[in-house]
């Protein structure tokens, strides 16, 4: 049961870490290519309309927006893009920090509040877009879900610093196997402990030389003479 519980908690930590990283990257990309771009376009439209360009004046008249409101909308878009970039980068940096999960969750809740206020403002100035509403709220909700999972693990393990301890994984990795080239470079003059050789393993040539040596020795030859 303990192993199952540990595996379940490890899976939660991994899911929370991956969601914070992926959604954080997506949020930074969306803030640069979408939110900040909207703000820059609103400033360009308001500037051209103030200079009397007919196309931009007609565009503002069609949506019922004044030049001042267009500038305000551009400032709101740029401010929200900065908040999104800050929260996204923070989630990427603190994705594996279990001790900072509460701080990350508070940032995400603040971002969600900013997005809701922005959508209310856009609805008031006739710039409301249902597609943008989904993208603005979906990513903070995913981040809130991931940070909540990490907060639960942080409450259960208050002394734990990282969601996934990569140092332990590196220590548990088996030693890399040596390649054939590395094995060939090992010095061959290393002497190994000699094992006792049994009589059955002695070569026949050695045994015959020992027998002939005993027969041809002076002691063996003097034996029959003494007996006579």
C-alpha positions as semicolon CSV with decimal commas, in nm:
position;residue;x (nm);y (nm);z (nm)
1;X;0,000;0,000;0,000
2;X;0,286;0,238;0,079
3;X;0,451;0,170;-0,256
4;X;0,122;0,241;-0,434
5;X;0,076;0,565;-0,242
6;X;0,434;0,674;-0,316
7;X;0,385;0,599;-0,685
8;X;0,060;0,797;-0,687
9;X;0,219;1,098;-0,519
10;X;0,517;1,082;-0,753
11;X;0,277;1,083;-1,048
12;X;0,101;1,391;-0,910
13;X;0,431;1,570;-0,860
14;X;0,540;1,487;-1,214
15;X;0,206;1,601;-1,362
16;X;0,209;1,927;-1,169
17;X;0,568;1,997;-1,269
18;X;0,507;1,928;-1,639
19;X;0,185;2,134;-1,651
20;X;0,354;2,434;-1,490
21;X;0,638;2,415;-1,741
22;X;0,429;2,361;-2,056
23;X;0,153;2,611;-1,975
24;X;0,414;2,861;-1,857
25;X;0,591;2,840;-2,195
26;X;0,259;2,869;-2,378
27;X;0,159;3,172;-2,170
28;X;0,485;3,355;-2,241
29;X;0,448;3,282;-2,614
30;X;0,083;3,395;-2,613
31;X;0,165;3,713;-2,421
32;X;0,433;3,813;-2,673
33;X;0,255;3,716;-2,995
34;X;-0,105;3,794;-2,900
35;X;-0,165;4,017;-2,598
36;X;0,126;4,254;-2,653
37;X;0,051;4,260;-3,026
38;X;-0,308;4,366;-2,957
39;X;-0,181;4,648;-2,738
40;X;0,066;4,768;-3,001
41;X;-0,208;4,762;-3,266
42;X;-0,441;4,968;-3,047
43;X;-0,172;5,232;-2,998
44;X;-0,107;5,242;-3,373
45;X;-0,478;5,278;-3,449
46;X;-0,525;5,553;-3,194
47;X;-0,215;5,737;-3,319
48;X;-0,321;5,720;-3,683
49;X;-0,677;5,824;-3,594
50;X;-0,542;6,121;-3,401
51;X;-0,345;6,223;-3,712
52;X;-0,668;6,217;-3,912
53;X;-0,615;5,899;-4,119
54;X;-0,960;5,823;-4,260
55;X;-0,935;5,441;-4,246
56;X;-0,846;5,435;-3,876
57;X;-1,104;5,700;-3,790
58;X;-1,373;5,492;-3,960
59;X;-1,250;5,176;-3,785
60;X;-1,290;5,339;-3,443
61;X;-1,628;5,480;-3,543
62;X;-1,754;5,134;-3,643
63;X;-1,687;4,991;-3,297
64;X;-1,800;5,307;-3,121
65;X;-1,464;5,379;-2,960
66;X;-1,291;5,709;-2,908
67;X;-0,920;5,771;-2,947
68;X;-0,870;5,797;-2,571
69;X;-1,045;5,464;-2,509
70;X;-0,831;5,302;-2,780
71;X;-0,516;5,423;-2,607
72;X;-0,648;5,298;-2,274
73;X;-0,722;4,957;-2,430
74;X;-0,368;4,945;-2,569
75;X;-0,223;5,022;-2,226
76;X;-0,440;4,750;-2,068
77;X;-0,327;4,492;-2,323
78;X;0,040;4,576;-2,268
79;X;0,003;4,569;-1,889
80;X;-0,170;4,232;-1,897
81;X;0,098;4,095;-2,132
82;X;0,367;4,194;-1,880
83;X;0,175;4,017;-1,602
84;X;0,137;3,705;-1,818
85;X;0,509;3,701;-1,902
86;X;0,604;3,742;-1,536
87;X;0,373;3,465;-1,417
88;X;0,472;3,233;-1,703
89;X;0,845;3,277;-1,641
90;X;0,794;3,230;-1,266
91;X;0,604;2,905;-1,324
92;X;0,885;2,779;-1,548
93;X;1,152;2,865;-1,292
94;X;0,961;2,729;-0,990
95;X;0,812;2,425;-1,164
96;X;1,006;2,181;-0,944
97;X;1,009;2,382;-0,620
98;X;0,767;2,226;-0,377
99;X;0,851;2,478;-0,106
100;X;0,744;2,762;-0,342
101;X;0,415;2,601;-0,446
102;X;0,205;2,833;-0,228
103;X;0,373;3,141;-0,377
104;X;0,317;3,007;-0,730
105;X;-0,048;2,941;-0,654
106;X;-0,100;3,296;-0,526
107;X;0,054;3,435;-0,845
108;X;-0,175;3,222;-1,059
109;X;-0,483;3,335;-0,863
110;X;-0,374;3,696;-0,913
111;X;-0,329;3,633;-1,287
112;X;-0,676;3,478;-1,305
113;X;-0,823;3,788;-1,140
114;X;-0,639;4,016;-1,386
115;X;-0,770;3,816;-1,682
116;X;-1,130;3,837;-1,555
117;X;-1,105;4,215;-1,505
118;X;-0,957;4,251;-1,853
119;X;-1,244;4,057;-2,010
120;X;-1,495;4,280;-1,832
121;X;-1,313;4,587;-1,963
122;X;-1,306;4,450;-2,317
123;X;-1,677;4,376;-2,300
124;X;-1,742;4,735;-2,187
125;X;-1,542;4,888;-2,474
126;X;-1,694;4,653;-2,736
127;X;-1,374;4,450;-2,789
128;X;-1,500;4,126;-2,636
129;X;-1,394;3,810;-2,819
130;X;-1,520;3,463;-2,710
131;X;-1,210;3,292;-2,847
132;X;-0,982;3,519;-2,649
133;X;-1,197;3,464;-2,340
134;X;-1,128;3,090;-2,359
135;X;-0,754;3,131;-2,412
136;X;-0,725;3,393;-2,137
137;X;-0,899;3,180;-1,874
138;X;-0,800;2,826;-1,978
139;X;-0,426;2,864;-1,920
140;X;-0,456;3,024;-1,572
141;X;-0,702;2,751;-1,471
142;X;-0,456;2,480;-1,577
143;X;-0,182;2,655;-1,381
144;X;-0,411;2,679;-1,079
145;X;-0,482;2,306;-1,098
146;X;-0,112;2,217;-1,121
147;X;-0,008;2,451;-0,841
148;X;-0,287;2,315;-0,620
149;X;-0,153;1,962;-0,665
150;X;0,192;2,076;-0,559
151;X;0,047;2,264;-0,261
152;X;-0,118;1,944;-0,137
153;X;0,212;1,759;-0,159
154;X;0,386;2,048;0,019
155;X;0,141;2,023;0,309
156;X;0,196;1,649;0,332
157;X;0,577;1,679;0,312
158;X;0,669;2,015;0,469
159;X;1,042;1,930;0,476
160;X;1,054;1,841;0,109
161;X;1,212;2,105;-0,118
162;X;1,175;1,960;-0,467
163;X;0,877;1,790;-0,629
164;X;1,109;1,553;-0,820
165;X;1,453;1,506;-0,666
166;X;1,680;1,477;-0,968
167;X;1,995;1,428;-0,758
168;X;1,868;1,098;-0,619
169;X;1,786;0,980;-0,970
170;X;2,137;1,060;-1,086
171;X;2,285;0,869;-0,792
172;X;2,066;0,567;-0,868
173;X;2,176;0,552;-1,232
174;X;2,396;0,246;-1,303
175;X;2,754;0,303;-1,403
176;X;2,796;0,329;-1,779
177;X;2,925;0,017;-1,948
178;X;3,270;0,037;-2,094
179;X;3,300;0,023;-2,469
180;X;3,519;-0,229;-2,651
181;X;3,780;0,041;-2,709
182;X;3,797;0,127;-2,339
183;X;3,822;-0,240;-2,248
184;X;4,109;-0,288;-2,494
185;X;4,296;0,001;-2,335
186;X;4,296;-0,165;-1,992
187;X;4,659;-0,268;-1,903
188;X;4,718;-0,642;-1,935
189;X;5,015;-0,664;-1,695
190;X;4,787;-0,676;-1,395
191;X;4,860;-1,005;-1,222
192;X;4,570;-1,199;-1,097
193;X;4,579;-1,427;-0,798
194;X;4,706;-1,765;-0,899
195;X;4,470;-2,051;-0,838
196;X;4,600;-2,388;-0,723
197;X;4,644;-2,624;-1,010
198;X;4,524;-2,979;-0,961
199;X;4,724;-3,278;-1,073
200;X;4,473;-3,355;-1,342
201;X;4,535;-3,015;-1,503
202;X;4,918;-3,061;-1,525
203;X;5,021;-3,118;-1,888
204;X;5,142;-3,468;-1,981
205;X;5,478;-3,333;-2,108
206;X;5,551;-3,182;-1,767
207;X;5,461;-3,508;-1,590
208;X;5,690;-3,715;-1,823
209;X;5,982;-3,473;-1,772
210;X;5,947;-3,500;-1,397
211;X;5,941;-3,883;-1,413
212;X;6,247;-3,899;-1,640
213;X;6,429;-3,660;-1,410
214;X;6,373;-3,885;-1,113
215;X;6,501;-4,188;-1,304
216;X;6,817;-4,021;-1,441
217;X;6,924;-3,857;-1,114
218;X;7,244;-3,989;-0,936
219;X;7,047;-4,088;-0,629
220;X;6,821;-4,308;-0,832
221;X;7,122;-4,464;-1,013
222;X;7,314;-4,530;-0,687
223;X;7,022;-4,713;-0,536
224;X;7,080;-5,051;-0,705
225;X;7,461;-5,033;-0,649
226;X;7,428;-4,999;-0,274
227;X;7,205;-5,299;-0,263
228;X;7,468;-5,513;-0,432
